[in-house]
mmCIF file of C-alpha atoms in Angstrom:
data_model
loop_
_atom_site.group_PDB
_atom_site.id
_atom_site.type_symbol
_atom_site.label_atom_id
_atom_site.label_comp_id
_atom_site.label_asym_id
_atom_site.label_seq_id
_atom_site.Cartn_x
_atom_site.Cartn_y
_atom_site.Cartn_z
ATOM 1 C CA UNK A 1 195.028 -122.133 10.115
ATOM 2 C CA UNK A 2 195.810 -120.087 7.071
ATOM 3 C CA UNK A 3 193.641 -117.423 5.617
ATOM 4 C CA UNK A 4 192.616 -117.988 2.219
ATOM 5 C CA UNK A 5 192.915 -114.359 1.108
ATOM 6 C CA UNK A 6 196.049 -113.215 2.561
ATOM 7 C CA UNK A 7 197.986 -116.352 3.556
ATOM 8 C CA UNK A 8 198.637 -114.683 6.993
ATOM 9 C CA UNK A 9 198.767 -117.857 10.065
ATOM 10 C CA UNK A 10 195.881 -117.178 12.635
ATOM 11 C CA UNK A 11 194.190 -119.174 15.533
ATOM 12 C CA UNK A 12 191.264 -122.019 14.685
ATOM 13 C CA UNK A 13 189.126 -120.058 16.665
ATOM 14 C CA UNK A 14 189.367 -117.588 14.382
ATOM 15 C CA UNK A 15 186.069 -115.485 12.497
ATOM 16 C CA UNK A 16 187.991 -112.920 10.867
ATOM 17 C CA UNK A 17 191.775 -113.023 9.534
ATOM 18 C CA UNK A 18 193.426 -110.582 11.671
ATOM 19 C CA UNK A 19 196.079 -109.246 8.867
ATOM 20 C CA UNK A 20 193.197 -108.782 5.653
ATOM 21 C CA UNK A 21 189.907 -109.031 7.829
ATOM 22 C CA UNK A 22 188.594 -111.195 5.484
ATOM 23 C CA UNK A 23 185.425 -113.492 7.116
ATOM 24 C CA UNK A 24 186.677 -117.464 7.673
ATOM 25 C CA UNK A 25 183.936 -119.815 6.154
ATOM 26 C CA UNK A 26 184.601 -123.158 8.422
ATOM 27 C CA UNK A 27 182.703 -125.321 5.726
ATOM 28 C CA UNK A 28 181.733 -128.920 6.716
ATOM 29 C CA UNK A 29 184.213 -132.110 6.093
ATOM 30 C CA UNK A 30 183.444 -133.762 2.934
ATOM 31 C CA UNK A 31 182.944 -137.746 3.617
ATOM 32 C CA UNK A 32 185.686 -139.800 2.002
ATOM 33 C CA UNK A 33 182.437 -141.328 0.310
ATOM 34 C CA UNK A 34 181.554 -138.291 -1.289
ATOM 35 C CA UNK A 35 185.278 -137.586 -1.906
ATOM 36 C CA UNK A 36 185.477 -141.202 -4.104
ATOM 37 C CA UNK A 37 182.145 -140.754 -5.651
ATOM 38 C CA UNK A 38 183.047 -137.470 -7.150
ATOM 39 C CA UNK A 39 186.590 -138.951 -8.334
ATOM 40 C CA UNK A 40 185.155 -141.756 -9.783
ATOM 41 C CA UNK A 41 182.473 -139.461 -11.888
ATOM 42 C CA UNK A 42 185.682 -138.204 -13.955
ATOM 43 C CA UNK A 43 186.712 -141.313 -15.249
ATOM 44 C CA UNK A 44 184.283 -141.397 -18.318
ATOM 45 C CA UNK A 45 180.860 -139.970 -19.410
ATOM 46 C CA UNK A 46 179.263 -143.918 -18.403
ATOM 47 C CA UNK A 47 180.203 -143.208 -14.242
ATOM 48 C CA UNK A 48 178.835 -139.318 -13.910
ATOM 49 C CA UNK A 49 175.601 -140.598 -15.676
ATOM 50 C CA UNK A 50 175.763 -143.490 -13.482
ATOM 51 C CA UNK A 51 176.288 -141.574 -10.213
ATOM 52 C CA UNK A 52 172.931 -138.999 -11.968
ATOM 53 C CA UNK A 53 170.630 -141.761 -12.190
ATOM 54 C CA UNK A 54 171.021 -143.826 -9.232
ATOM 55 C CA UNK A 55 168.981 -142.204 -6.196
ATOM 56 C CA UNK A 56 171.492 -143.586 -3.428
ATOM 57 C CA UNK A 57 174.363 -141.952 -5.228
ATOM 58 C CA UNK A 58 172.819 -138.861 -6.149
ATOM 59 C CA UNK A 59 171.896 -137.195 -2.291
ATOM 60 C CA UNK A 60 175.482 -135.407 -2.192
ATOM 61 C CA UNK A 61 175.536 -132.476 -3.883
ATOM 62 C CA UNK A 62 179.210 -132.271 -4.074
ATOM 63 C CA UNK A 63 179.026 -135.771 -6.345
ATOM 64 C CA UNK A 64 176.071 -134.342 -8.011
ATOM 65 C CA UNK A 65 178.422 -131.563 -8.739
ATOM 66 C CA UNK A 66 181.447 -133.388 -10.087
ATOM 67 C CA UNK A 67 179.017 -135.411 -12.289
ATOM 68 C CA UNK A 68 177.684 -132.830 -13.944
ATOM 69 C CA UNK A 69 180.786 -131.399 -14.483
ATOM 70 C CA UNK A 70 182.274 -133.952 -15.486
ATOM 71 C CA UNK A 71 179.675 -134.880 -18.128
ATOM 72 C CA UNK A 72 180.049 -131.187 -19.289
ATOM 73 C CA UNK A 73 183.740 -131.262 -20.076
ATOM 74 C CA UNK A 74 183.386 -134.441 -21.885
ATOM 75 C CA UNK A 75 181.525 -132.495 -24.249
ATOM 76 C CA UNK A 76 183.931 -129.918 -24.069
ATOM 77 C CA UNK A 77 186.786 -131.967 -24.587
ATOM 78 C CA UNK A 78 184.934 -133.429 -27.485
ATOM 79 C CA UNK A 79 184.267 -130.163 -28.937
ATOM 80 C CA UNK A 80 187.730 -128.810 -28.810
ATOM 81 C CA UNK A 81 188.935 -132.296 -30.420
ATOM 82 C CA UNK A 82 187.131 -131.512 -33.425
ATOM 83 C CA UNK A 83 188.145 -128.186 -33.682
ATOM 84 C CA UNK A 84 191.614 -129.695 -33.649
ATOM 85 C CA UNK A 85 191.307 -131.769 -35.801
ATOM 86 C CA UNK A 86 189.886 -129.076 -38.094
ATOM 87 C CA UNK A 87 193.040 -126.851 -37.481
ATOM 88 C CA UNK A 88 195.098 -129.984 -38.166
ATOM 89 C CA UNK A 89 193.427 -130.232 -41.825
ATOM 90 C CA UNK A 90 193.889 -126.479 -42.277
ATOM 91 C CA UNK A 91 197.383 -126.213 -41.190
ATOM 92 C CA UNK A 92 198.569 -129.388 -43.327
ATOM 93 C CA UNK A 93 197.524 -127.098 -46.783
ATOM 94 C CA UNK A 94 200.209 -124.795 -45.584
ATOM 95 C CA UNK A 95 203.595 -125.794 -46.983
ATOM 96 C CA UNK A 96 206.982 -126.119 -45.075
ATOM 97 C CA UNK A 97 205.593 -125.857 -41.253
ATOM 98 C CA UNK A 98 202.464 -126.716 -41.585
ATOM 99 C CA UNK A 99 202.960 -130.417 -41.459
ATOM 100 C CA UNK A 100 204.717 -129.180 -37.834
ATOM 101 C CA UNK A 101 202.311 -126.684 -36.825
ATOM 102 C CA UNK A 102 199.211 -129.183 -37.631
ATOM 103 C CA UNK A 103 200.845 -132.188 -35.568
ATOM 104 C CA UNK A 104 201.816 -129.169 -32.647
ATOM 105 C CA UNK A 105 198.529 -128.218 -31.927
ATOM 106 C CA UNK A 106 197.021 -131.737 -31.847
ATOM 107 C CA UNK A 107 199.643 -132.298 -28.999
ATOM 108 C CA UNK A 108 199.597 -128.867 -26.958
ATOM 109 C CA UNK A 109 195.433 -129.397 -27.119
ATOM 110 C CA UNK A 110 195.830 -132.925 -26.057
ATOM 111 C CA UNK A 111 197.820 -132.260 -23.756
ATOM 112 C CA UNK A 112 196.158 -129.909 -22.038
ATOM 113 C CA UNK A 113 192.676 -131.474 -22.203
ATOM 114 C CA UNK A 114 194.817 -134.512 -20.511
ATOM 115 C CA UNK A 115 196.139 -132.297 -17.532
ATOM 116 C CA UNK A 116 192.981 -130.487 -17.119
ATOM 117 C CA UNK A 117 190.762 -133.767 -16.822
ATOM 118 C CA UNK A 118 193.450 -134.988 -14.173
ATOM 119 C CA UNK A 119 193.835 -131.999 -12.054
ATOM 120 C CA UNK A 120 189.892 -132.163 -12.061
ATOM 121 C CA UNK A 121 189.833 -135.802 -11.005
ATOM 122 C CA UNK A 122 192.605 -134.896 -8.031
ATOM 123 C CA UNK A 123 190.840 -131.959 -6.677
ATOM 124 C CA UNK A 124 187.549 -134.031 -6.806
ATOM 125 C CA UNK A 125 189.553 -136.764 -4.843
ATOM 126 C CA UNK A 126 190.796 -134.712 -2.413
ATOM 127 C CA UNK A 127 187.090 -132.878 -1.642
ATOM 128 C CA UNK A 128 187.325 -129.171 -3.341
ATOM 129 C CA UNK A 129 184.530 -127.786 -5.149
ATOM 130 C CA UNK A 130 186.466 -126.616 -8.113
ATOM 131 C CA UNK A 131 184.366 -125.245 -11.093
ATOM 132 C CA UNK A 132 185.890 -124.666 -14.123
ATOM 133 C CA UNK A 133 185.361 -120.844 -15.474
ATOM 134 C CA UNK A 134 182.713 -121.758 -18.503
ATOM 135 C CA UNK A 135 181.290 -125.140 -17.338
ATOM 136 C CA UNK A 136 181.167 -125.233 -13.571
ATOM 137 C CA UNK A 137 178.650 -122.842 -13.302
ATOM 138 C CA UNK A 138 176.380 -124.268 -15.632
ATOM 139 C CA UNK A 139 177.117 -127.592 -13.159
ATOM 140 C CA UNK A 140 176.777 -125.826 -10.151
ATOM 141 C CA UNK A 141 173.213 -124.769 -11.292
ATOM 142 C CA UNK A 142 172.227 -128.438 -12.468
ATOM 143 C CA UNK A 143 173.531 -129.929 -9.025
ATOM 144 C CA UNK A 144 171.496 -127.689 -6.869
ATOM 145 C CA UNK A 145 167.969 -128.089 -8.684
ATOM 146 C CA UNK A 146 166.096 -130.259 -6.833
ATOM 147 C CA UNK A 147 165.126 -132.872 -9.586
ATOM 148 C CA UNK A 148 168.705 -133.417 -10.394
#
């Protein structure tokens, strides 16, 4: 095993690394269930709501989790698309680059909402509870209420 602060090996048996001291959470396996549901939740806005309303679906809290999220950086991602395409209007008016600047920010911010949504959908896949730094708290609240 590998601690998670320092990187330094240690036993299984382990509580405590013995390089950084730092305490060893052994959290429980995530079923490969939960591991698909919480994939699948990225793949649009219609399979998080999906995976919200159904009862059967919705006992896990890591796929409530990953729903939520996921429904919150659709808006996101919507968000920053119009302010893009905003910027792209703007930067057009300029003259010379700003035919290249307009078309190079729709691309970097695609770009990146593209990466983002698929290193979300991996780490869902492979069961970590990764929270984005604005949105995943936010989700993290709405998966743990009881109601949710």
């Amino acid at each position: 095993m590998i601690c998670s602060n320092c990187a330094a090996p240690m036993r299984d048996v382990s509580a405590f690394c013995p390089v950084c001291g730092h305490p060893v959470a052994h959290k429980p396996a995530i079923a490969s269930r939960d591991k698909l549901l919480g994939a699948i939740a990225y793949i649009s806005i219609l399979p998080a709501a999906v995976l919200l309303l159904v009862p059967p679906l919705r006992k896990s809290e890591f796929v409530r989790f990953h729903a939520w999220q996921s429904l919150l950086y659709s808006v996101a991602a919507a968000v920053i698309a119009l302010v893009l395409k905003l910027l792209f209007a703007i930067f057009t008016i300029i003259p010379v680059v700003g035919f290249l600047l307009a078309w190079l920010s729709i691309g970097i911010g695609s770009l990146g909402i593209a990466i983002l949504w698929i290193v979300l959908f991996v780490k869902a896949a492979i069961g970590q509870h990764y929270e984005l730094p604005l949105i995943g708290p936010p989700a993290a609240r709405l998966a743990t209420r009881v109601d949710s």
